[in-house]
């Protein structure tokens, strides 16, 4: 069996990695075996973005709720009969914890009979081969891939393949899932799966879909990276109206949705990771009636998502109001307000804001104001030893940025006047190195040069350019003394004594007589 530990760590985001460790530790402490399963494993292997983490434990996940809450996770909902736990792990990582179970379908449209099972038995109840893999998170086998149906090969071949002939009959929601995965990944249904799919469609098995499955499928649309593409495919296949009878693409605010996904991309590029799920549902159902929306909300298993969706417009209005008030009177205040606001709200408001001033502020936050960061006066800061090594550097840089945003610190004098009191004291001079005579002489000679230069400069300046240059020189010589020469004296200490002209001379002197004796004259004289 292959070891996927490295692939897993490479593919998960740092927050997802922390999430895996957290779930693994909580399950282990409760004595439960735990596996990463389903879509997360498929996405790790296929290279597609990992949207959420599905775990399977051997035991009852509902018993772990308190421990998860203590570890900083938020419980997003539960399915008590199936004992499924929906979590948001620290860092906004969505997770689902299910018990390993078998599902026996006795009648189409009726919920299956459930029983605790081993992980391999659990994989057998899954929908498609690519979703029927597990990665062990248990000591001794961590990173081992369990792939009893050759899902990895189907990932490679880009195929959606059911596990057995009755897959669509047992649970017709798999028809919608097959279309969704094929649309998202641009994969195709494997030949026999396609035949079963057509036959199930013809026989209208979809009418046996459960409300639970409908709710789950609607929720999954909220997490799609390209929801419009998926919804169009679902509409074409006739599945959109299964999710809600009057739902068509005409009921979607397509412009809003496209703008939302574009802005989300832009925010991602700037390093933000807003969760667009609630906003996606808002636009997907924009033109459905209140009753239809309320019916959909009742079916969605994650209650925290439903709440976020319900409140999104009110929260956006509140943020818009704050952006129009005193709290955002200057660019720097607006920057702070938008930086501290919930990023999913900023995203939603960026798309829905109707007041021009609010729109402009958000636009500036994403574009123009970021360019001001390029204007941070790094040369002056370096000159004053305000460098990233200083613990207070981030705070100073932030303050400078805020002032620049508000149009201050335009001239060098203004910048230096602001920065000088924040500059650290110069470091103490280095201890006097042990020097050879020549090195001593060199170092003794050094300070005179800047002094002489300063004297010269002083003479010249008295007559003309006084103010601008008069500010830095007070510290400039110190800088040359402390920063540059701090190392300079060591060089002569280390190198010069060996090759110092004096020693060379002595060496030559000593060697000289040794060569001369070879002077044959003496020997000759002996011979003679
Ligand atoms: P996504 O990337 O859309 O989240 P996913 O595969 O993780 O894909 P989920 O709906 O979160 O989809 O389901 C998690 C896992 O549970 C699936 O990978 C699959 O193994 C199993 N599963 C979900 N729905 C079904 C179903 N109707 N029949 C069988 N197995 C299912």
PDB file of N, CA and C and ligand atoms in Angstrom, residues 37-40 42-43 49 51-54 94 96 98 101 103 105 122-123 125-128 130-133 167 171-174 177 180-181 184-185 213 216-217 220 223-224, ligand 1:
ATOM      1  N   UNK A  37     -11.396  10.659   4.524  1.00  0.00           N
ATOM      2  CA  UNK A  37     -12.146   9.875   3.526  1.00  0.00           C
ATOM      3  C   UNK A  37     -12.771  10.786   2.461  1.00  0.00           C
ATOM      4  N   UNK A  38     -13.483  10.154   1.544  1.00  0.00           N
ATOM      5  CA  UNK A  38     -14.328  10.862   0.580  1.00  0.00           C
ATOM      6  C   UNK A  38     -13.603  11.869  -0.291  1.00  0.00           C
ATOM      7  N   UNK A  39     -14.263  13.005  -0.489  1.00  0.00           N
ATOM      8  CA  UNK A  39     -13.775  14.017  -1.429  1.00  0.00           C
ATOM      9  C   UNK A  39     -12.379  14.525  -1.108  1.00  0.00           C
ATOM     10  N   UNK A  40     -12.038  14.581   0.181  1.00  0.00           N
ATOM     11  CA  UNK A  40     -10.720  15.115   0.554  1.00  0.00           C
ATOM     12  C   UNK A  40      -9.616  14.232  -0.027  1.00  0.00           C
ATOM     13  N   UNK A  42      -9.920  12.125  -2.596  1.00  0.00           N
ATOM     14  CA  UNK A  42     -10.002  12.269  -4.057  1.00  0.00           C
ATOM     15  C   UNK A  42      -9.243  13.528  -4.514  1.00  0.00           C
ATOM     16  N   UNK A  43      -9.470  14.634  -3.797  1.00  0.00           N
ATOM     17  CA  UNK A  43      -8.853  15.890  -4.210  1.00  0.00           C
ATOM     18  C   UNK A  43      -7.342  15.912  -3.932  1.00  0.00           C
ATOM     19  N   UNK A  49      -8.365  21.577  -5.859  1.00  0.00           N
ATOM     20  CA  UNK A  49      -8.374  22.201  -4.530  1.00  0.00           C
ATOM     21  C   UNK A  49      -9.181  21.370  -3.531  1.00  0.00           C
ATOM     22  N   UNK A  51     -11.624  21.239  -0.818  1.00  0.00           N
ATOM     23  CA  UNK A  51     -12.630  22.196  -0.340  1.00  0.00           C
ATOM     24  C   UNK A  51     -12.959  21.992   1.116  1.00  0.00           C
ATOM     25  N   UNK A  52     -13.049  20.740   1.519  1.00  0.00           N
ATOM     26  CA  UNK A  52     -13.382  20.464   2.924  1.00  0.00           C
ATOM     27  C   UNK A  52     -12.792  19.113   3.303  1.00  0.00           C
ATOM     28  N   UNK A  53     -12.845  18.803   4.586  1.00  0.00           N
ATOM     29  CA  UNK A  53     -12.238  17.556   5.065  1.00  0.00           C
ATOM     30  C   UNK A  53     -13.334  16.619   5.562  1.00  0.00           C
ATOM     31  N   UNK A  54     -13.390  15.418   4.993  1.00  0.00           N
ATOM     32  CA  UNK A  54     -14.332  14.401   5.476  1.00  0.00           C
ATOM     33  C   UNK A  54     -13.524  13.382   6.274  1.00  0.00           C
ATOM     34  N   UNK A  94     -13.770  23.696   6.837  1.00  0.00           N
ATOM     35  CA  UNK A  94     -15.007  22.917   6.963  1.00  0.00           C
ATOM     36  C   UNK A  94     -14.683  21.441   7.101  1.00  0.00           C
ATOM     37  N   UNK A  96     -16.396  17.338   8.189  1.00  0.00           N
ATOM     38  CA  UNK A  96     -17.564  16.501   8.461  1.00  0.00           C
ATOM     39  C   UNK A  96     -17.022  15.206   9.052  1.00  0.00           C
ATOM     40  N   UNK A  98     -18.017  11.409  10.163  1.00  0.00           N
ATOM     41  CA  UNK A  98     -19.069  10.381  10.094  1.00  0.00           C
ATOM     42  C   UNK A  98     -18.573   9.121  10.792  1.00  0.00           C
ATOM     43  N   UNK A 101     -19.787   2.974   8.805  1.00  0.00           N
ATOM     44  CA  UNK A 101     -21.076   2.275   8.857  1.00  0.00           C
ATOM     45  C   UNK A 101     -21.370   1.536   7.553  1.00  0.00           C
ATOM     46  N   UNK A 103     -24.632   0.611   4.997  1.00  0.00           N
ATOM     47  CA  UNK A 103     -25.985   1.106   4.705  1.00  0.00           C
ATOM     48  C   UNK A 103     -26.670   0.057   3.856  1.00  0.00           C
ATOM     49  N   UNK A 105     -29.948  -0.800   1.721  1.00  0.00           N
ATOM     50  CA  UNK A 105     -31.169  -0.220   1.158  1.00  0.00           C
ATOM     51  C   UNK A 105     -32.173  -1.335   0.939  1.00  0.00           C
ATOM     52  N   UNK A 122     -17.251   0.404   5.260  1.00  0.00           N
ATOM     53  CA  UNK A 122     -17.783   1.753   5.084  1.00  0.00           C
ATOM     54  C   UNK A 122     -17.521   2.253   3.653  1.00  0.00           C
ATOM     55  N   UNK A 123     -16.321   1.944   3.130  1.00  0.00           N
ATOM     56  CA  UNK A 123     -15.993   2.423   1.779  1.00  0.00           C
ATOM     57  C   UNK A 123     -16.928   1.790   0.735  1.00  0.00           C
ATOM     58  N   UNK A 125     -20.048   1.412   0.966  1.00  0.00           N
ATOM     59  CA  UNK A 125     -21.375   2.058   0.886  1.00  0.00           C
ATOM     60  C   UNK A 125     -21.327   3.381   0.113  1.00  0.00           C
ATOM     61  N   UNK A 126     -20.147   3.725  -0.383  1.00  0.00           N
ATOM     62  CA  UNK A 126     -19.965   5.059  -0.986  1.00  0.00           C
ATOM     63  C   UNK A 126     -20.513   5.108  -2.409  1.00  0.00           C
ATOM     64  N   UNK A 127     -20.548   6.331  -2.971  1.00  0.00           N
ATOM     65  CA  UNK A 127     -21.189   6.506  -4.280  1.00  0.00           C
ATOM     66  C   UNK A 127     -20.312   6.110  -5.465  1.00  0.00           C
ATOM     67  N   UNK A 128     -19.108   6.660  -5.542  1.00  0.00           N
ATOM     68  CA  UNK A 128     -18.265   6.408  -6.718  1.00  0.00           C
ATOM     69  C   UNK A 128     -16.873   5.931  -6.269  1.00  0.00           C
ATOM     70  N   UNK A 130     -14.003   6.986  -6.990  1.00  0.00           N
ATOM     71  CA  UNK A 130     -13.079   8.071  -6.632  1.00  0.00           C
ATOM     72  C   UNK A 130     -13.379   8.642  -5.240  1.00  0.00           C
ATOM     73  N   UNK A 131     -14.587   8.352  -4.740  1.00  0.00           N
ATOM     74  CA  UNK A 131     -14.965   8.825  -3.401  1.00  0.00           C
ATOM     75  C   UNK A 131     -14.888   7.712  -2.363  1.00  0.00           C
ATOM     76  N   UNK A 132     -14.390   6.554  -2.783  1.00  0.00           N
ATOM     77  CA  UNK A 132     -14.387   5.393  -1.878  1.00  0.00           C
ATOM     78  C   UNK A 132     -12.964   5.034  -1.458  1.00  0.00           C
ATOM     79  N   UNK A 133     -12.185   6.068  -1.136  1.00  0.00           N
ATOM     80  CA  UNK A 133     -10.807   5.836  -0.673  1.00  0.00           C
ATOM     81  C   UNK A 133     -10.671   6.434   0.721  1.00  0.00           C
ATOM     82  N   UNK A 167     -26.392   1.308  -7.750  1.00  0.00           N
ATOM     83  CA  UNK A 167     -26.033   2.566  -7.087  1.00  0.00           C
ATOM     84  C   UNK A 167     -27.120   3.637  -7.241  1.00  0.00           C
ATOM     85  N   UNK A 171     -29.890   4.939  -4.209  1.00  0.00           N
ATOM     86  CA  UNK A 171     -29.901   6.339  -3.786  1.00  0.00           C
ATOM     87  C   UNK A 171     -29.824   7.230  -5.027  1.00  0.00           C
ATOM     88  N   UNK A 172     -31.006   7.698  -5.503  1.00  0.00           N
ATOM     89  CA  UNK A 172     -31.019   8.478  -6.753  1.00  0.00           C
ATOM     90  C   UNK A 172     -30.305   9.823  -6.654  1.00  0.00           C
ATOM     91  N   UNK A 173     -29.985  10.274  -5.449  1.00  0.00           N
ATOM     92  CA  UNK A 173     -29.242  11.545  -5.371  1.00  0.00           C
ATOM     93  C   UNK A 173     -27.869  11.389  -6.024  1.00  0.00           C
ATOM     94  N   UNK A 174     -27.452  10.126  -6.200  1.00  0.00           N
ATOM     95  CA  UNK A 174     -26.160   9.892  -6.860  1.00  0.00           C
ATOM     96  C   UNK A 174     -26.198  10.321  -8.329  1.00  0.00           C
ATOM     97  N   UNK A 177     -25.240  13.823  -8.033  1.00  0.00           N
ATOM     98  CA  UNK A 177     -23.826  13.883  -7.658  1.00  0.00           C
ATOM     99  C   UNK A 177     -22.938  13.552  -8.860  1.00  0.00           C
ATOM    100  N   UNK A 180     -22.786  16.513 -11.004  1.00  0.00           N
ATOM    101  CA  UNK A 180     -22.036  17.594 -10.354  1.00  0.00           C
ATOM    102  C   UNK A 180     -20.527  17.360 -10.468  1.00  0.00           C
ATOM    103  N   UNK A 181     -20.089  16.133 -10.180  1.00  0.00           N
ATOM    104  CA  UNK A 181     -18.648  15.860 -10.240  1.00  0.00           C
ATOM    105  C   UNK A 181     -18.144  15.945 -11.679  1.00  0.00           C
ATOM    106  N   UNK A 184     -17.920  19.605 -12.501  1.00  0.00           N
ATOM    107  CA  UNK A 184     -16.853  20.329 -11.793  1.00  0.00           C
ATOM    108  C   UNK A 184     -15.459  19.972 -12.314  1.00  0.00           C
ATOM    109  N   UNK A 185     -15.222  18.670 -12.476  1.00  0.00           N
ATOM    110  CA  UNK A 185     -13.856  18.256 -12.835  1.00  0.00           C
ATOM    111  C   UNK A 185     -13.657  18.126 -14.346  1.00  0.00           C
ATOM    112  N   UNK A 213     -31.094  14.298   1.181  1.00  0.00           N
ATOM    113  CA  UNK A 213     -30.161  14.327   0.047  1.00  0.00           C
ATOM    114  C   UNK A 213     -30.315  15.635  -0.734  1.00  0.00           C
ATOM    115  N   UNK A 216     -28.508  18.309   1.152  1.00  0.00           N
ATOM    116  CA  UNK A 216     -27.056  18.145   1.030  1.00  0.00           C
ATOM    117  C   UNK A 216     -26.566  18.624  -0.341  1.00  0.00           C
ATOM    118  N   UNK A 217     -27.301  18.265  -1.386  1.00  0.00           N
ATOM    119  CA  UNK A 217     -26.871  18.659  -2.737  1.00  0.00           C
ATOM    120  C   UNK A 217     -26.949  20.177  -2.939  1.00  0.00           C
ATOM    121  N   UNK A 220     -23.977  21.674  -1.212  1.00  0.00           N
ATOM    122  CA  UNK A 220     -22.718  21.467  -1.939  1.00  0.00           C
ATOM    123  C   UNK A 220     -22.533  22.496  -3.060  1.00  0.00           C
ATOM    124  N   UNK A 223     -20.420  25.558  -2.297  1.00  0.00           N
ATOM    125  CA  UNK A 223     -18.958  25.459  -2.184  1.00  0.00           C
ATOM    126  C   UNK A 223     -18.267  25.318  -3.538  1.00  0.00           C
ATOM    127  N   UNK A 224     -19.036  25.309  -4.607  1.00  0.00           N
ATOM    128  CA  UNK A 224     -18.420  25.148  -5.931  1.00  0.00           C
ATOM    129  C   UNK A 224     -17.601  26.383  -6.304  1.00  0.00           C
TER     130      UNK A 224
HETATM  131  P1  LIG B   1     -17.297  17.684  -2.413  1.00  0.00           P
HETATM  132  O1  LIG B   1     -15.964  17.967  -3.006  1.00  0.00           O
HETATM  133  O2  LIG B   1     -18.426  18.132  -3.241  1.00  0.00           O
HETATM  134  O3  LIG B   1     -17.413  18.068  -0.968  1.00  0.00           O
HETATM  135  P2  LIG B   1     -17.517  15.083  -1.435  1.00  0.00           P
HETATM  136  O4  LIG B   1     -17.256  13.801  -2.157  1.00  0.00           O
HETATM  137  O5  LIG B   1     -16.686  15.374  -0.261  1.00  0.00           O
HETATM  138  O6  LIG B   1     -17.392  16.148  -2.534  1.00  0.00           O
HETATM  139  P3  LIG B   1     -19.828  15.137   0.276  1.00  0.00           P
HETATM  140  O7  LIG B   1     -21.246  15.366  -0.080  1.00  0.00           O
HETATM  141  O8  LIG B   1     -19.161  16.028   1.225  1.00  0.00           O
HETATM  142  O9  LIG B   1     -19.072  15.116  -1.084  1.00  0.00           O
HETATM  143  O10 LIG B   1     -19.725  13.632   0.785  1.00  0.00           O
HETATM  144  C1  LIG B   1     -18.595  13.104   1.420  1.00  0.00           C
HETATM  145  C2  LIG B   1     -18.426  11.658   1.046  1.00  0.00           C
HETATM  146  O11 LIG B   1     -19.567  10.904   1.505  1.00  0.00           O
HETATM  147  C3  LIG B   1     -18.382  11.388  -0.437  1.00  0.00           C
HETATM  148  O12 LIG B   1     -17.089  11.521  -0.947  1.00  0.00           O
HETATM  149  C4  LIG B   1     -18.877   9.971  -0.527  1.00  0.00           C
HETATM  150  O13 LIG B   1     -17.850   9.067  -0.236  1.00  0.00           O
HETATM  151  C5  LIG B   1     -19.916   9.906   0.574  1.00  0.00           C
HETATM  152  N1  LIG B   1     -21.253  10.194   0.053  1.00  0.00           N
HETATM  153  C6  LIG B   1     -21.889  11.378   0.018  1.00  0.00           C
HETATM  154  N2  LIG B   1     -23.092  11.250  -0.507  1.00  0.00           N
HETATM  155  C7  LIG B   1     -23.241   9.968  -0.823  1.00  0.00           C
HETATM  156  C8  LIG B   1     -24.274   9.201  -1.391  1.00  0.00           C
HETATM  157  N3  LIG B   1     -25.401   9.759  -1.776  1.00  0.00           N
HETATM  158  N4  LIG B   1     -24.074   7.880  -1.568  1.00  0.00           N
HETATM  159  C9  LIG B   1     -22.922   7.317  -1.183  1.00  0.00           C
HETATM  160  N5  LIG B   1     -21.917   7.968  -0.642  1.00  0.00           N
HETATM  161  C10 LIG B   1     -22.060   9.272  -0.463  1.00  0.00           C
END
